[in-house]
C-alpha cells in the first residue's frame, strides 16, 4: 500500500490543473447573453442592463445659463469701481429669453436661468450693491464668469450610456436630464440555486449528529442578489441521481443558469459532475485555485450549470471569482474583472507554486490583515472579512509591509 499523504491539499502529480486565468478565458469565450430585451421607463430601470446605446436627444444644458443668483451683463470688467444700470425685467429659472439686454446694462438673473442675448457674464448678488436702479461693485471680473455654456456637459447626439452598462442612480439622472423617458434593457437574469447532499438539513429542522445545516443556499441567494440578478431557490436535493436529474430539469425550466453546491468532485456521491459528464457537456472542473478545487462547469438542456464546491468558503470564493464575471456576460453586460488595489500586508506568509490563492481579509490601520485560519471550513472568516487577498499562481513569500492585492467585496460587484 502506498503511504498516506499528510497534505490533502497537495496537487496530484501528473494531473493537469487548469490555471485560474485559463479557466476564466475559457468562460469568457464560451458564454454570451441569454436574456431577451424589453422596454422599461427610466424611473424603473435601476440596476437593469442596457441592451442598446443611448444617445442624448438634446444638449445639457440646452442653453447657456447662470450657475449663481446674481446680475448678468456683457463682457467682463477690469479693476476699479463699476456702475451698471439695471433693466426692469429679471430672468428666473425656466423662462425663455424673449429680448436682448442692451449693451451697458445688467439684468437680475437666478440660478439655472438661461442667459438672454446681451449677457455672457454674471456677478454674484452678494458681490454687488443695488442702488438707484443700478448695480455697484468693485472689479475685476472675467468675461464668462459664473456661467455655463450650452452643451458643455452633453451635446445632442452624444452617446451617454453604452449597451451592456448596468444603470446606476447617476445614470438615471443623466438620462432624465436630456429627456430620455424609456430605455431598452435586458430582462433580469434568473439564477437557480440548488444545494445537494444527504448531510444537509434546513435551519428550522432538527439536525442529527452527522448532519449540518445548509449554509450555502441562503449565502448564494444573497450573493446573487447583490450581483444584480434574480435568485431562484431550487431547494435541497439528497444524493440521489434521479432526484438531482429532476431538479436540474426544474432549474432549466425556471432559470437561465443554475448554481449547485456539493457533488462537483469525482467521488461516488458526486452526482453533479457525473450527470454533466453523462450529458456530454462537462467543460472543466480541476481548477488550480485555493479554496475551491472541485468546480464543475457544464450545460444541462442548453442552460449553463456551475457546480460549486460544497464547502461554503470555497463556494463563495468560486462564485465571486468565476460566477460573477460569467453571470455578467450571461445577463448582457460586459465581462467584469475584479477591481482590487495594492495594500501593505499586515501579515507574513510563504506560498507554494501551483495555485491561485484567495485569503479572507480586511483592512485595518492602512494594512490588510488575513483571517487567522486558512481552513475553508471556517465560515466565520467570511463574516469577519471585507474582501479577499489574491496571491498569484507562483511561489512567493509575503513579508510584513509588502504590497499585496486586496479585492473588496464591491470589487467583485457584490
mmCIF file of C-alpha atoms in Angstrom:
data_model
loop_
_atom_site.group_PDB
_atom_site.id
_atom_site.type_symbol
_atom_site.label_atom_id
_atom_site.label_comp_id
_atom_site.label_asym_id
_atom_site.label_seq_id
_atom_site.Cartn_x
_atom_site.Cartn_y
_atom_site.Cartn_z
ATOM 1 C CA UNK A 1 0.000 0.000 0.000
ATOM 2 C CA UNK A 2 1.370 3.485 -0.828
ATOM 3 C CA UNK A 3 1.946 5.733 2.202
ATOM 4 C CA UNK A 4 -0.761 8.267 3.089
ATOM 5 C CA UNK A 5 -0.136 11.859 2.154
ATOM 6 C CA UNK A 6 -0.086 14.287 5.037
ATOM 7 C CA UNK A 7 -1.038 17.246 2.842
ATOM 8 C CA UNK A 8 -4.556 16.694 1.495
ATOM 9 C CA UNK A 9 -4.270 19.962 -0.467
ATOM 10 C CA UNK A 10 -1.194 18.903 -2.465
ATOM 11 C CA UNK A 11 -1.678 18.894 -6.234
ATOM 12 C CA UNK A 12 -1.628 15.309 -7.590
ATOM 13 C CA UNK A 13 1.438 14.658 -9.773
ATOM 14 C CA UNK A 14 0.820 14.133 -13.472
ATOM 15 C CA UNK A 15 -2.651 15.715 -13.406
ATOM 16 C CA UNK A 16 -3.302 18.898 -15.369
ATOM 17 C CA UNK A 17 -4.842 21.521 -13.146
ATOM 18 C CA UNK A 18 -6.391 24.366 -15.113
ATOM 19 C CA UNK A 19 -4.935 27.742 -14.052
ATOM 20 C CA UNK A 20 -7.448 30.345 -12.921
ATOM 21 C CA UNK A 21 -6.722 32.678 -15.843
ATOM 22 C CA UNK A 22 -7.155 29.834 -18.332
ATOM 23 C CA UNK A 23 -10.494 28.869 -16.768
ATOM 24 C CA UNK A 24 -11.670 32.497 -16.869
ATOM 25 C CA UNK A 25 -10.620 32.864 -20.507
ATOM 26 C CA UNK A 26 -12.473 29.655 -21.315
ATOM 27 C CA UNK A 27 -15.636 31.004 -19.686
ATOM 28 C CA UNK A 28 -15.320 34.312 -21.478
ATOM 29 C CA UNK A 29 -15.129 32.684 -24.913
ATOM 30 C CA UNK A 30 -17.871 30.112 -24.281
ATOM 31 C CA UNK A 31 -20.558 32.327 -22.760
ATOM 32 C CA UNK A 32 -22.790 35.020 -24.219
ATOM 33 C CA UNK A 33 -26.002 36.825 -23.345
ATOM 34 C CA UNK A 34 -29.007 34.538 -22.820
ATOM 35 C CA UNK A 35 -31.757 37.011 -21.875
ATOM 36 C CA UNK A 36 -34.131 38.888 -24.168
ATOM 37 C CA UNK A 37 -34.821 42.616 -24.349
ATOM 38 C CA UNK A 38 -37.676 44.741 -23.052
ATOM 39 C CA UNK A 39 -38.521 48.441 -22.784
ATOM 40 C CA UNK A 40 -38.999 49.997 -19.338
ATOM 41 C CA UNK A 41 -39.450 53.558 -18.018
ATOM 42 C CA UNK A 42 -36.216 55.203 -16.911
ATOM 43 C CA UNK A 43 -37.659 55.546 -13.410
ATOM 44 C CA UNK A 44 -37.868 51.710 -13.204
ATOM 45 C CA UNK A 45 -34.509 50.980 -14.847
ATOM 46 C CA UNK A 46 -32.203 50.993 -11.808
ATOM 47 C CA UNK A 47 -29.704 48.086 -11.955
ATOM 48 C CA UNK A 48 -31.018 46.979 -15.337
ATOM 49 C CA UNK A 49 -28.550 46.269 -18.147
ATOM 50 C CA UNK A 50 -28.833 48.370 -21.294
ATOM 51 C CA UNK A 51 -29.472 46.433 -24.486
ATOM 52 C CA UNK A 52 -28.627 49.348 -26.822
ATOM 53 C CA UNK A 53 -26.547 52.506 -26.757
ATOM 54 C CA UNK A 54 -28.409 55.626 -25.598
ATOM 55 C CA UNK A 55 -27.842 58.944 -27.374
ATOM 56 C CA UNK A 56 -28.852 62.305 -25.981
ATOM 57 C CA UNK A 57 -31.928 63.726 -27.768
ATOM 58 C CA UNK A 58 -30.892 67.243 -26.709
ATOM 59 C CA UNK A 59 -27.954 69.048 -25.174
ATOM 60 C CA UNK A 60 -27.397 69.520 -21.469
ATOM 61 C CA UNK A 61 -27.651 72.323 -20.662
ATOM 62 C CA UNK A 62 -29.819 73.176 -23.681
ATOM 63 C CA UNK A 63 -28.976 76.913 -23.457
ATOM 64 C CA UNK A 64 -26.158 78.883 -21.817
ATOM 65 C CA UNK A 65 -27.180 79.612 -18.241
ATOM 66 C CA UNK A 66 -26.061 81.042 -14.938
ATOM 67 C CA UNK A 67 -24.524 78.989 -12.152
ATOM 68 C CA UNK A 68 -25.445 81.520 -9.443
ATOM 69 C CA UNK A 69 -28.028 84.070 -8.352
ATOM 70 C CA UNK A 70 -26.741 87.443 -9.491
ATOM 71 C CA UNK A 71 -26.705 90.039 -12.220
ATOM 72 C CA UNK A 72 -25.810 89.434 -15.853
ATOM 73 C CA UNK A 73 -24.216 91.755 -18.385
ATOM 74 C CA UNK A 74 -21.986 91.676 -21.468
ATOM 75 C CA UNK A 75 -18.205 91.305 -21.174
ATOM 76 C CA UNK A 76 -16.035 91.300 -18.083
ATOM 77 C CA UNK A 77 -14.847 94.322 -16.134
ATOM 78 C CA UNK A 78 -11.391 95.405 -15.074
ATOM 79 C CA UNK A 79 -10.164 96.666 -11.734
ATOM 80 C CA UNK A 80 -11.879 99.585 -10.037
ATOM 81 C CA UNK A 81 -15.440 100.627 -9.255
ATOM 82 C CA UNK A 82 -18.228 99.916 -11.717
ATOM 83 C CA UNK A 83 -21.835 101.104 -12.001
ATOM 84 C CA UNK A 84 -24.215 99.377 -14.428
ATOM 85 C CA UNK A 85 -27.878 100.402 -14.824
ATOM 86 C CA UNK A 86 -30.463 97.637 -14.357
ATOM 87 C CA UNK A 87 -33.187 96.790 -16.862
ATOM 88 C CA UNK A 88 -36.673 96.449 -15.449
ATOM 89 C CA UNK A 89 -37.205 92.716 -16.040
ATOM 90 C CA UNK A 90 -35.446 89.741 -14.428
ATOM 91 C CA UNK A 91 -34.685 86.171 -15.588
ATOM 92 C CA UNK A 92 -35.995 83.297 -13.410
ATOM 93 C CA UNK A 93 -35.025 79.657 -13.998
ATOM 94 C CA UNK A 94 -37.187 78.024 -16.638
ATOM 95 C CA UNK A 95 -38.064 81.215 -18.521
ATOM 96 C CA UNK A 96 -37.263 81.585 -22.225
ATOM 97 C CA UNK A 97 -35.328 84.759 -23.086
ATOM 98 C CA UNK A 98 -37.559 86.982 -25.225
ATOM 99 C CA UNK A 99 -35.449 90.127 -25.542
ATOM 100 C CA UNK A 100 -31.836 91.221 -25.607
ATOM 101 C CA UNK A 101 -30.252 93.095 -22.738
ATOM 102 C CA UNK A 102 -28.994 96.394 -24.126
ATOM 103 C CA UNK A 103 -25.246 96.931 -24.074
ATOM 104 C CA UNK A 104 -24.079 98.712 -20.960
ATOM 105 C CA UNK A 105 -26.983 97.453 -18.803
ATOM 106 C CA UNK A 106 -27.461 94.465 -16.486
ATOM 107 C CA UNK A 107 -30.330 92.131 -15.623
ATOM 108 C CA UNK A 108 -31.157 90.289 -12.430
ATOM 109 C CA UNK A 109 -30.830 86.529 -13.103
ATOM 110 C CA UNK A 110 -31.447 83.475 -10.899
ATOM 111 C CA UNK A 111 -29.510 80.196 -10.698
ATOM 112 C CA UNK A 112 -30.157 77.930 -13.690
ATOM 113 C CA UNK A 113 -31.820 80.636 -15.779
ATOM 114 C CA UNK A 114 -30.901 80.866 -19.462
ATOM 115 C CA UNK A 115 -28.672 83.788 -20.418
ATOM 116 C CA UNK A 116 -30.585 86.235 -22.606
ATOM 117 C CA UNK A 117 -28.857 87.759 -25.637
ATOM 118 C CA UNK A 118 -26.544 90.520 -24.474
ATOM 119 C CA UNK A 119 -25.386 88.591 -21.361
ATOM 120 C CA UNK A 120 -22.256 86.460 -21.113
ATOM 121 C CA UNK A 121 -21.047 87.252 -17.591
ATOM 122 C CA UNK A 122 -22.760 87.004 -14.176
ATOM 123 C CA UNK A 123 -21.665 88.550 -10.898
ATOM 124 C CA UNK A 124 -22.838 87.080 -7.575
ATOM 125 C CA UNK A 125 -25.618 89.069 -5.942
ATOM 126 C CA UNK A 126 -23.637 89.244 -2.687
ATOM 127 C CA UNK A 127 -20.783 90.980 -4.509
ATOM 128 C CA UNK A 128 -22.881 93.974 -5.570
ATOM 129 C CA UNK A 129 -24.815 96.826 -4.039
ATOM 130 C CA UNK A 130 -28.110 97.769 -5.666
ATOM 131 C CA UNK A 131 -28.831 101.480 -5.534
ATOM 132 C CA UNK A 132 -30.733 103.922 -7.785
ATOM 133 C CA UNK A 133 -31.718 101.086 -10.183
ATOM 134 C CA UNK A 134 -28.089 100.190 -10.795
ATOM 135 C CA UNK A 135 -25.554 97.678 -9.508
ATOM 136 C CA UNK A 136 -22.313 98.867 -7.955
ATOM 137 C CA UNK A 137 -19.263 96.619 -7.493
ATOM 138 C CA UNK A 138 -15.501 96.601 -7.478
ATOM 139 C CA UNK A 139 -13.724 94.645 -10.241
ATOM 140 C CA UNK A 140 -12.137 92.759 -11.737
ATOM 141 C CA UNK A 141 -14.497 90.061 -13.033
ATOM 142 C CA UNK A 142 -13.626 87.873 -16.012
ATOM 143 C CA UNK A 143 -15.821 87.589 -19.089
ATOM 144 C CA UNK A 144 -17.918 84.402 -18.822
ATOM 145 C CA UNK A 145 -17.669 84.258 -15.011
ATOM 146 C CA UNK A 146 -20.315 82.145 -13.228
ATOM 147 C CA UNK A 147 -21.922 80.899 -16.447
ATOM 148 C CA UNK A 148 -22.300 77.538 -18.175
ATOM 149 C CA UNK A 149 -22.088 77.023 -21.930
ATOM 150 C CA UNK A 150 -24.841 75.245 -23.860
ATOM 151 C CA UNK A 151 -23.944 71.552 -24.228
ATOM 152 C CA UNK A 152 -20.856 71.832 -22.028
ATOM 153 C CA UNK A 153 -21.998 68.677 -20.210
ATOM 154 C CA UNK A 154 -23.602 66.716 -23.071
ATOM 155 C CA UNK A 155 -24.126 67.596 -26.729
ATOM 156 C CA UNK A 156 -27.206 66.418 -28.605
ATOM 157 C CA UNK A 157 -26.363 63.108 -30.281
ATOM 158 C CA UNK A 158 -23.647 62.150 -27.789
ATOM 159 C CA UNK A 159 -23.653 58.522 -26.613
ATOM 160 C CA UNK A 160 -24.350 58.903 -22.894
ATOM 161 C CA UNK A 161 -24.690 55.210 -21.930
ATOM 162 C CA UNK A 162 -23.453 52.154 -23.792
ATOM 163 C CA UNK A 163 -25.065 48.765 -24.279
ATOM 164 C CA UNK A 164 -24.003 46.369 -21.533
ATOM 165 C CA UNK A 165 -23.941 49.005 -18.801
ATOM 166 C CA UNK A 166 -25.783 48.323 -15.557
ATOM 167 C CA UNK A 167 -27.702 51.506 -14.843
ATOM 168 C CA UNK A 168 -26.875 53.407 -11.657
ATOM 169 C CA UNK A 169 -28.854 56.159 -9.891
ATOM 170 C CA UNK A 170 -26.487 58.687 -11.516
ATOM 171 C CA UNK A 171 -27.277 57.216 -14.953
ATOM 172 C CA UNK A 172 -30.992 57.700 -14.317
ATOM 173 C CA UNK A 173 -30.303 61.359 -13.508
ATOM 174 C CA UNK A 174 -28.338 61.853 -16.741
ATOM 175 C CA UNK A 175 -30.908 60.069 -18.907
ATOM 176 C CA UNK A 176 -33.714 62.119 -17.401
ATOM 177 C CA UNK A 177 -31.769 65.378 -17.758
ATOM 178 C CA UNK A 178 -31.592 65.003 -21.546
ATOM 179 C CA UNK A 179 -35.220 63.890 -21.901
ATOM 180 C CA UNK A 180 -34.907 60.093 -22.197
ATOM 181 C CA UNK A 181 -38.133 58.585 -20.850
ATOM 182 C CA UNK A 182 -37.728 54.881 -21.735
ATOM 183 C CA UNK A 183 -34.810 52.540 -22.288
ATOM 184 C CA UNK A 184 -34.370 49.140 -23.896
ATOM 185 C CA UNK A 185 -32.848 46.795 -21.332
ATOM 186 C CA UNK A 186 -32.154 43.108 -20.811
ATOM 187 C CA UNK A 187 -34.561 41.029 -18.794
ATOM 188 C CA UNK A 188 -33.072 40.310 -15.384
ATOM 189 C CA UNK A 189 -31.031 37.090 -15.333
ATOM 190 C CA UNK A 190 -32.629 34.295 -13.293
ATOM 191 C CA UNK A 191 -30.082 32.194 -11.392
ATOM 192 C CA UNK A 192 -31.200 28.866 -9.933
ATOM 193 C CA UNK A 193 -29.626 27.884 -6.596
ATOM 194 C CA UNK A 194 -29.589 24.232 -5.565
ATOM 195 C CA UNK A 195 -27.955 22.553 -2.562
ATOM 196 C CA UNK A 196 -27.080 18.849 -2.706
ATOM 197 C CA UNK A 197 -26.111 16.250 -0.137
ATOM 198 C CA UNK A 198 -27.602 13.755 2.336
ATOM 199 C CA UNK A 199 -25.832 15.529 5.185
ATOM 200 C CA UNK A 200 -27.764 18.784 4.830
ATOM 201 C CA UNK A 201 -30.810 19.882 6.794
ATOM 202 C CA UNK A 202 -32.579 23.215 6.899
ATOM 203 C CA UNK A 203 -32.161 25.656 9.815
ATOM 204 C CA UNK A 204 -35.733 25.032 11.017
ATOM 205 C CA UNK A 205 -35.216 21.224 11.108
ATOM 206 C CA UNK A 206 -33.641 19.081 13.795
ATOM 207 C CA UNK A 207 -30.095 18.103 12.845
ATOM 208 C CA UNK A 208 -28.807 14.613 13.598
ATOM 209 C CA UNK A 209 -25.281 14.089 14.964
ATOM 210 C CA UNK A 210 -23.821 13.617 11.481
ATOM 211 C CA UNK A 211 -25.834 16.322 9.753
ATOM 212 C CA UNK A 212 -25.115 20.003 9.119
ATOM 213 C CA UNK A 213 -27.310 22.983 8.384
ATOM 214 C CA UNK A 214 -27.417 24.263 4.814
ATOM 215 C CA UNK A 215 -25.386 27.497 4.803
ATOM 216 C CA UNK A 216 -24.815 27.680 1.049
ATOM 217 C CA UNK A 217 -28.300 28.345 -0.207
ATOM 218 C CA UNK A 218 -29.008 31.493 1.854
ATOM 219 C CA UNK A 219 -25.484 32.752 1.172
ATOM 220 C CA UNK A 220 -25.769 32.216 -2.573
ATOM 221 C CA UNK A 221 -29.239 33.726 -2.720
ATOM 222 C CA UNK A 222 -27.908 36.880 -1.091
ATOM 223 C CA UNK A 223 -24.756 36.914 -3.202
ATOM 224 C CA UNK A 224 -26.651 36.506 -6.478
ATOM 225 C CA UNK A 225 -28.997 39.337 -5.496
ATOM 226 C CA UNK A 226 -26.026 41.572 -4.588
ATOM 227 C CA UNK A 227 -24.549 40.850 -8.024
ATOM 228 C CA UNK A 228 -27.751 42.270 -9.544
ATOM 229 C CA UNK A 229 -29.516 39.086 -10.635
ATOM 230 C CA UNK A 230 -32.700 37.295 -9.581
ATOM 231 C CA UNK A 231 -32.117 34.223 -7.366
ATOM 232 C CA UNK A 232 -34.436 31.261 -7.980
ATOM 233 C CA UNK A 233 -34.463 28.910 -4.984
ATOM 234 C CA UNK A 234 -34.429 25.306 -6.233
ATOM 235 C CA UNK A 235 -34.218 23.919 -2.715
ATOM 236 C CA UNK A 236 -32.163 20.984 -1.491
ATOM 237 C CA UNK A 237 -31.856 17.524 -3.029
ATOM 238 C CA UNK A 238 -30.370 14.392 -1.445
ATOM 239 C CA UNK A 239 -27.600 12.314 -3.004
ATOM 240 C CA UNK A 240 -29.845 10.532 -5.459
ATOM 241 C CA UNK A 241 -29.044 10.798 -9.149
ATOM 242 C CA UNK A 242 -32.643 10.560 -10.336
ATOM 243 C CA UNK A 243 -33.738 13.239 -7.860
ATOM 244 C CA UNK A 244 -30.876 15.502 -8.920
ATOM 245 C CA UNK A 245 -31.698 14.970 -12.593
ATOM 246 C CA UNK A 246 -35.282 16.048 -11.935
ATOM 247 C CA UNK A 247 -34.158 19.131 -10.028
ATOM 248 C CA UNK A 248 -31.716 20.123 -12.799
ATOM 249 C CA UNK A 249 -34.631 19.773 -15.225
ATOM 250 C CA UNK A 250 -36.605 22.127 -12.982
ATOM 251 C CA UNK A 251 -33.713 24.581 -12.970
ATOM 252 C CA UNK A 252 -33.535 24.527 -16.762
ATOM 253 C CA UNK A 253 -37.231 25.422 -16.890
ATOM 254 C CA UNK A 254 -37.263 28.151 -14.253
ATOM 255 C CA UNK A 255 -33.835 29.752 -14.533
ATOM 256 C CA UNK A 256 -31.337 30.909 -17.153
ATOM 257 C CA UNK A 257 -28.387 29.359 -15.324
ATOM 258 C CA UNK A 258 -28.123 27.045 -12.316
ATOM 259 C CA UNK A 259 -25.631 27.086 -9.452
ATOM 260 C CA UNK A 260 -25.350 23.850 -7.479
ATOM 261 C CA UNK A 261 -23.233 23.356 -4.371
ATOM 262 C CA UNK A 262 -21.752 19.983 -3.463
ATOM 263 C CA UNK A 263 -21.269 16.929 -5.655
ATOM 264 C CA UNK A 264 -18.846 18.601 -8.035
ATOM 265 C CA UNK A 265 -15.836 16.365 -7.425
ATOM 266 C CA UNK A 266 -15.214 12.793 -8.552
ATOM 267 C CA UNK A 267 -16.444 10.604 -5.692
ATOM 268 C CA UNK A 268 -19.239 8.041 -5.851
ATOM 269 C CA UNK A 269 -21.717 10.553 -4.409
ATOM 270 C CA UNK A 270 -20.624 13.443 -6.613
ATOM 271 C CA UNK A 271 -23.648 13.284 -8.871
ATOM 272 C CA UNK A 272 -23.456 16.799 -10.312
ATOM 273 C CA UNK A 273 -20.218 16.191 -12.203
ATOM 274 C CA UNK A 274 -21.366 12.662 -13.069
ATOM 275 C CA UNK A 275 -24.609 13.881 -14.637
ATOM 276 C CA UNK A 276 -22.866 16.655 -16.564
ATOM 277 C CA UNK A 277 -20.366 14.135 -17.872
ATOM 278 C CA UNK A 278 -23.208 11.779 -18.725
ATOM 279 C CA UNK A 279 -24.875 14.573 -20.701
ATOM 280 C CA UNK A 280 -21.615 15.114 -22.592
ATOM 281 C CA UNK A 281 -21.491 18.756 -21.519
ATOM 282 C CA UNK A 282 -18.744 18.951 -18.906
ATOM 283 C CA UNK A 283 -16.280 21.761 -19.700
ATOM 284 C CA UNK A 284 -13.695 21.700 -16.906
ATOM 285 C CA UNK A 285 -13.509 21.024 -13.201
ATOM 286 C CA UNK A 286 -9.927 20.746 -11.963
ATOM 287 C CA UNK A 287 -9.108 24.420 -11.349
ATOM 288 C CA UNK A 288 -5.871 25.407 -9.608
ATOM 289 C CA UNK A 289 -7.474 27.649 -7.002
ATOM 290 C CA UNK A 290 -7.480 27.679 -3.215
ATOM 291 C CA UNK A 291 -10.074 27.367 -1.845
ATOM 292 C CA UNK A 292 -12.353 25.711 -4.362
ATOM 293 C CA UNK A 293 -10.660 22.987 -6.389
ATOM 294 C CA UNK A 294 -13.727 20.927 -7.364
ATOM 295 C CA UNK A 295 -15.592 23.184 -9.802
ATOM 296 C CA UNK A 296 -17.874 21.635 -12.424
ATOM 297 C CA UNK A 297 -18.854 23.748 -15.427
ATOM 298 C CA UNK A 298 -21.252 22.352 -17.972
ATOM 299 C CA UNK A 299 -24.592 22.550 -19.755
ATOM 300 C CA UNK A 300 -27.948 20.999 -18.936
ATOM 301 C CA UNK A 301 -30.738 21.177 -21.526
ATOM 302 C CA UNK A 302 -28.962 24.112 -23.134
ATOM 303 C CA UNK A 303 -28.603 26.034 -19.866
ATOM 304 C CA UNK A 304 -25.241 26.638 -18.113
ATOM 305 C CA UNK A 305 -24.635 24.849 -14.819
ATOM 306 C CA UNK A 306 -21.982 25.857 -12.301
ATOM 307 C CA UNK A 307 -21.194 23.013 -9.906
ATOM 308 C CA UNK A 308 -19.705 24.740 -6.879
ATOM 309 C CA UNK A 309 -17.843 23.040 -4.034
ATOM 310 C CA UNK A 310 -19.988 22.129 -1.047
ATOM 311 C CA UNK A 311 -17.760 23.990 1.392
ATOM 312 C CA UNK A 312 -19.322 27.452 1.952
ATOM 313 C CA UNK A 313 -15.993 29.313 1.874
ATOM 314 C CA UNK A 314 -14.974 27.653 -1.385
ATOM 315 C CA UNK A 315 -18.484 28.101 -2.798
ATOM 316 C CA UNK A 316 -18.405 31.843 -2.126
ATOM 317 C CA UNK A 317 -14.886 32.322 -3.480
ATOM 318 C CA UNK A 318 -15.689 30.395 -6.669
ATOM 319 C CA UNK A 319 -18.900 32.366 -7.134
ATOM 320 C CA UNK A 320 -17.029 35.653 -6.844
ATOM 321 C CA UNK A 321 -14.031 34.658 -8.989
ATOM 322 C CA UNK A 322 -15.797 32.647 -11.713
ATOM 323 C CA UNK A 323 -19.517 33.167 -11.268
ATOM 324 C CA UNK A 324 -19.640 36.960 -11.077
ATOM 325 C CA UNK A 325 -17.971 37.704 -14.454
ATOM 326 C CA UNK A 326 -19.733 34.752 -16.126
ATOM 327 C CA UNK A 327 -23.155 35.904 -14.916
ATOM 328 C CA UNK A 328 -22.354 39.397 -16.124
ATOM 329 C CA UNK A 329 -21.890 38.074 -19.672
ATOM 330 C CA UNK A 330 -24.992 35.880 -19.493
ATOM 331 C CA UNK A 331 -27.013 38.903 -18.328
ATOM 332 C CA UNK A 332 -25.927 41.006 -21.306
ATOM 333 C CA UNK A 333 -23.317 43.140 -19.541
ATOM 334 C CA UNK A 334 -19.596 43.337 -20.119
ATOM 335 C CA UNK A 335 -17.102 40.874 -18.642
ATOM 336 C CA UNK A 336 -16.317 42.211 -15.163
ATOM 337 C CA UNK A 337 -12.795 41.602 -13.921
ATOM 338 C CA UNK A 338 -12.380 42.079 -10.152
ATOM 339 C CA UNK A 339 -11.245 45.568 -9.198
ATOM 340 C CA UNK A 340 -8.599 45.467 -6.498
ATOM 341 C CA UNK A 341 -5.729 47.597 -5.281
ATOM 342 C CA UNK A 342 -2.334 47.138 -3.680
ATOM 343 C CA UNK A 343 -2.132 47.467 0.114
ATOM 344 C CA UNK A 344 0.736 46.845 2.561
ATOM 345 C CA UNK A 345 0.448 43.399 4.123
ATOM 346 C CA UNK A 346 -0.223 43.200 7.813
ATOM 347 C CA UNK A 347 0.794 39.532 7.758
ATOM 348 C CA UNK A 348 3.584 37.191 6.693
ATOM 349 C CA UNK A 349 3.106 34.074 4.574
ATOM 350 C CA UNK A 350 5.043 31.635 2.403
ATOM 351 C CA UNK A 351 3.089 30.281 -0.551
ATOM 352 C CA UNK A 352 3.864 27.267 -2.727
ATOM 353 C CA UNK A 353 3.650 27.378 -6.520
ATOM 354 C CA UNK A 354 0.761 25.848 -8.429
ATOM 355 C CA UNK A 355 -2.451 27.507 -7.306
ATOM 356 C CA UNK A 356 -4.022 30.966 -7.150
ATOM 357 C CA UNK A 357 -4.857 31.638 -3.514
ATOM 358 C CA UNK A 358 -7.593 33.848 -2.102
ATOM 359 C CA UNK A 359 -7.486 34.647 1.599
ATOM 360 C CA UNK A 360 -10.277 36.227 3.608
ATOM 361 C CA UNK A 361 -9.064 39.680 4.515
ATOM 362 C CA UNK A 362 -9.908 43.155 5.754
ATOM 363 C CA UNK A 363 -8.123 46.499 6.057
ATOM 364 C CA UNK A 364 -7.202 47.926 9.422
ATOM 365 C CA UNK A 365 -4.777 50.771 10.143
ATOM 366 C CA UNK A 366 -3.753 51.122 6.491
ATOM 367 C CA UNK A 367 -2.720 47.454 6.213
ATOM 368 C CA UNK A 368 -4.554 44.359 5.061
ATOM 369 C CA UNK A 369 -4.870 41.548 7.571
ATOM 370 C CA UNK A 370 -5.954 37.985 6.790
ATOM 371 C CA UNK A 371 -8.147 35.648 8.787
ATOM 372 C CA UNK A 372 -6.192 33.707 11.396
ATOM 373 C CA UNK A 373 -7.104 30.301 9.939
ATOM 374 C CA UNK A 374 -6.870 29.269 6.285
ATOM 375 C CA UNK A 375 -9.274 26.405 6.923
ATOM 376 C CA UNK A 376 -12.003 26.547 4.297
ATOM 377 C CA UNK A 377 -14.484 25.194 6.816
ATOM 378 C CA UNK A 378 -14.257 28.364 8.923
ATOM 379 C CA UNK A 379 -17.421 30.180 7.788
ATOM 380 C CA UNK A 380 -16.915 32.831 10.460
ATOM 381 C CA UNK A 381 -13.978 34.099 8.394
ATOM 382 C CA UNK A 382 -16.348 35.147 5.615
ATOM 383 C CA UNK A 383 -18.360 37.251 8.037
ATOM 384 C CA UNK A 384 -15.159 38.670 9.538
ATOM 385 C CA UNK A 385 -13.720 39.617 6.145
ATOM 386 C CA UNK A 386 -14.336 42.670 3.944
ATOM 387 C CA UNK A 387 -12.838 41.099 0.833
ATOM 388 C CA UNK A 388 -10.088 38.780 -0.377
ATOM 389 C CA UNK A 389 -6.319 38.984 -0.743
ATOM 390 C CA UNK A 390 -5.281 37.465 -4.086
ATOM 391 C CA UNK A 391 -1.890 35.755 -4.274
ATOM 392 C CA UNK A 392 -0.608 34.724 -7.735
ATOM 393 C CA UNK A 393 -0.007 31.198 -9.028
ATOM 394 C CA UNK A 394 3.760 31.380 -8.494
ATOM 395 C CA UNK A 395 5.604 30.629 -5.273
ATOM 396 C CA UNK A 396 6.160 33.690 -3.137
ATOM 397 C CA UNK A 397 6.966 34.876 0.341
ATOM 398 C CA UNK A 398 4.968 37.773 1.757
ATOM 399 C CA UNK A 399 6.639 39.809 4.480
ATOM 400 C CA UNK A 400 5.040 42.377 6.739
ATOM 401 C CA UNK A 401 4.673 45.605 4.741
ATOM 402 C CA UNK A 402 4.958 44.002 1.269
ATOM 403 C CA UNK A 403 2.321 45.175 -1.188
ATOM 404 C CA UNK A 404 -0.400 42.594 -1.893
ATOM 405 C CA UNK A 405 -3.590 42.794 -3.948
ATOM 406 C CA UNK A 406 -6.780 43.301 -1.940
ATOM 407 C CA UNK A 407 -10.180 42.937 -3.622
ATOM 408 C CA UNK A 408 -13.094 44.263 -1.539
ATOM 409 C CA UNK A 409 -16.453 42.543 -1.941
ATOM 410 C CA UNK A 410 -17.594 45.528 -4.038
ATOM 411 C CA UNK A 411 -14.617 44.906 -6.345
ATOM 412 C CA UNK A 412 -16.334 41.675 -7.407
ATOM 413 C CA UNK A 413 -19.598 43.563 -7.908
ATOM 414 C CA UNK A 414 -21.040 42.334 -4.606
#
